[in-house]
Amino acid sequence: MRWLGEMKIWRGLAVAGLVVGVGGVAAGHVEAQRLPGGVRPEHYSLTITPDLKAATFAGSETIDVVLDAPTTTITLNAAEIEFVSVKAVVGAGSGAGTTATATATTNAGVPRLAALARDDGSGGRDDGAGESGSYGVAQTAVVTLDAAKEQATFTFARELPAGRVWLEIAYRGILNDKLRGFYLSKTKARRYGVTQFEATDARRAFPSFDEPALKATFDVTLVVDAEDTAISNMKVVSDTAGPVAGKHTVVFAQTPRMSTYLVAWLVGDFKCSEGKADGVAIRACATPDKVKLTRFALDSAKQTLRDYDRYFGIKYPMAKLDLVAVPDFEAGAMENFGCITFRETELLVDKKDGALSAKKEVAETVAHEMAHQWFGDLVTMAWWDNLWLNEGFATWMETKEAAKAHPKWKYEQDAAVEMDSTMDEDAGRTTRSVRARAETPDEINESFDGIAYGKAGAVIGMVENWVGDEVFRRGVHEYLMEHSYGNATAEDFWNTQARVSGLPVDKVMQSFVAQPGVPLVRFGSGVGEAIPVRQGRFFLAAPTTRPAGNEAWTIPICLKDGGCKLLGPEETMLAGTTGAAFFYANAGDKGYYRTDYSAGQLKAIVANAETGLTVEERIGLLGDRWALMQAGEGSVGEFLDLALGVKADPSATVLESALGKIGAIEARIATDEDRKRLDGVVRREFGGVYAGLGKGGRHESDEHADLRETLFEALGRAGDPMVLAEAVSETNALLAGQKPADAAVVDTAVALVAAKGDAAMYEKMLRVAQTATDPDLKEDALHTLTRFQAPELVARTLEYAVSDAVRSQDRGTLIARLLSRRETQDQAWAFVEQHWAEIERKSTENSGARIVVAAGAFCTVERRDEVANFFAVHPVASAERTLAKSIDSINDCVALRAAQEPELRQWLDAHGGL
Ligand SMILES: [Zn+2]
């Protein structure tokens, strides 16, 4: 899965130091909810008949299972399922049960209608199988439901023998509005029936052994309205009218062995653009009005498939690939095997006129989900505690592939920024280890966090950089070959990498995966070839509140111009370090650790920063110094000196990084008066740089346009009158339907003007949010509503967020944006407190978690207590760790302000702020 729709926002906030992100240690202890075992599913035959109008569906299912021992009960997963009848058939002959060695090519699992027909329903007068040799013995089950565990138990009067049994199940379900399981999605024109099963929601669509290691093959048949189409994991093998007038029956080919959470189907009037790569048919699909926006994604998918076929050394495992944009969608995208589903903003973009940021997002999301087709779908983690095997890999691969396909789009710089914010998240007291307990659906859902994605991805990148691209690729190939169509664990992955590389990859990965937190590596001034070194766990907290961490890591330390050295947990000297012009110990910013240097080393690094460090290294340097300051080492003044030192940096990403942290100082440390003075410093220091860039021209490079936009935003926020005047004129032109005079700054201009915007401008923006057909523009307009700061307009946005005009996937995001900004957070919090029942009722599970994250942006003890008390009384599903993390974040902010507010004032006095 990919959470980018949201992560974009979180990333922005985290960079600004406002929100540390989600994640943490499981505080409670909930009873395990795993299936009892002893039953192995081998094949499912599913026939689903949805009624979109009534928002219900009927299901008829046969599951071929193998029992390890004789039993009278079988327990599987089911949630919000109404059972109509359940029978077990044993001893069937040639007509059934040829699935013992089901593989991608075995055709098996014909529904045993003949056996069913012979059952009288009482289970008492079954025929013996021996009589005809082709009919089974059927027995009806008594079904008991355990709603809390999301399980159903079938109890049989007579013992079922060990071996093969066919479960024949008829049931009914609902098409819910919570964007999980089999759910309803709506446009103005019509309704759609679509699925989202990861992590534990296949059980809402069909009774199943819904655990990732219980892989089986699937036959899916959909009975849909005559004018509708259906899409599933596999190609259509037959499409016939009936079984009743006005319906047609679409039968899909049997899937290879796969996990339940990867099954998918969609019903509606989707339209597709079509292509082919390496002999595989690829389609990119959307609702009919948006199919014109699928070309860019289709091209990305074609190139990515060819690249991945070569990289993995294993051909894409399915006969076709569909990518489908769904109007209502909770995550960013979902890697269903052969049938990837997307939030519209993650797949649809105008190939010619779309914004660069939108194209970057689509290319990266497509690369992420397609990486999962191998890493996740072909080979799946054995249990959710190793979710990072899926998500860490896909997160690392998405950057690698997108950067290869679009070398000019600076994905590596984005990755450096992302690692910086991930390390901040991981430096909290309540962070978790990459591999961590996840037993209940709530715990599993909460583990889709910055640790499973960002940290695991960064650690994989660090290992690849250390062992070398080609060696690492061979290790990936071997691992996938060994476990194809099966499951694997963390050990399987790093043991294979260790064997292929001949390096202790297992030691390195184990230390980063099994232990929580981020290492801080301190270097002393050394003489000659050896540098004294010390490592320990780094906490982003004041010394007084910092716990003792006794973790120690095996870390590949890669030196600028000096190769990589492996630093073991006990080692105190880094040998062989001479030769470079200056000492810098995280070459390429690939290492997942913070660094601290001796005063002399740091001086040399800063002196060489603009000429001797890469963009990624400069981002890493700023991030490390910023983190150390927050931890009470160094003052905010020293950090400001460093940040102002890069004011003429040629990289927009470096400038953004520095300005984002200055913004965080304004939000988290400065008093109102000091904020005005710091604004004055920003105007003075960066105004000249901006003026020096001149205007954009027809041949302006992307980098130059980015630089201008970054400075335009910073100066606008700091109240630069010239910039604000330009912002007003750009916005007026845009709202009057004219072409922007300066396309590079127009989006930023609108956001700046909206902050002081009036009701008339709000109305115009609202209309765009309601009527735009381009998903990217619609989202931008929706987010711009949260920029307005006039209290009556903030109130309107909050009311709008809970109205039916907003899709439930967007409610939490709108409220969270208002809650995370200093200017609007008090009003947003009051609204959340007063309207919680309504917010909760109308929202999806993740919307609630988003609000809990955003509440972590407060910076007072009073608010901390309010937030803690409120969510203690109103607990949010899948957000227990998230709440602990938010409370920590507020505590850290309070401590930071107390420590650094006087320092900031002193620095402003000395530097002529205002
Ligand atoms: Zn993913």
Tab-separated table of C-alpha atoms and ligand atoms in Angstrom, residues 1-3 198 333 335 368-369 372 390-391 394-395 448 453, ligand 1:
chain	number	residue	atom	x	y	z
A	1	MET	CA	0.000	0.000	0.000
A	2	ARG	CA	1.088	3.571	-0.349
A	3	TRP	CA	-0.055	6.450	1.806
A	198	GLU	CA	-5.202	-4.948	3.039
A	333	ALA	CA	-2.747	3.060	-3.773
A	335	GLU	CA	-0.871	-3.398	-4.922
A	368	HIS	CA	5.931	1.615	-5.672
A	369	GLU	CA	2.888	-0.550	-6.377
A	372	HIS	CA	5.057	-4.911	-4.767
A	390	ASN	CA	6.849	-5.241	1.724
A	391	GLU	CA	6.815	-1.536	2.401
A	394	ALA	CA	8.684	-0.713	-2.239
A	395	THR	CA	9.591	2.658	-0.687
A	448	PHE	CA	1.630	1.115	8.274
A	453	TYR	CA	8.011	2.652	5.055
B	1	ZN	ZN	3.254	-0.268	-0.348
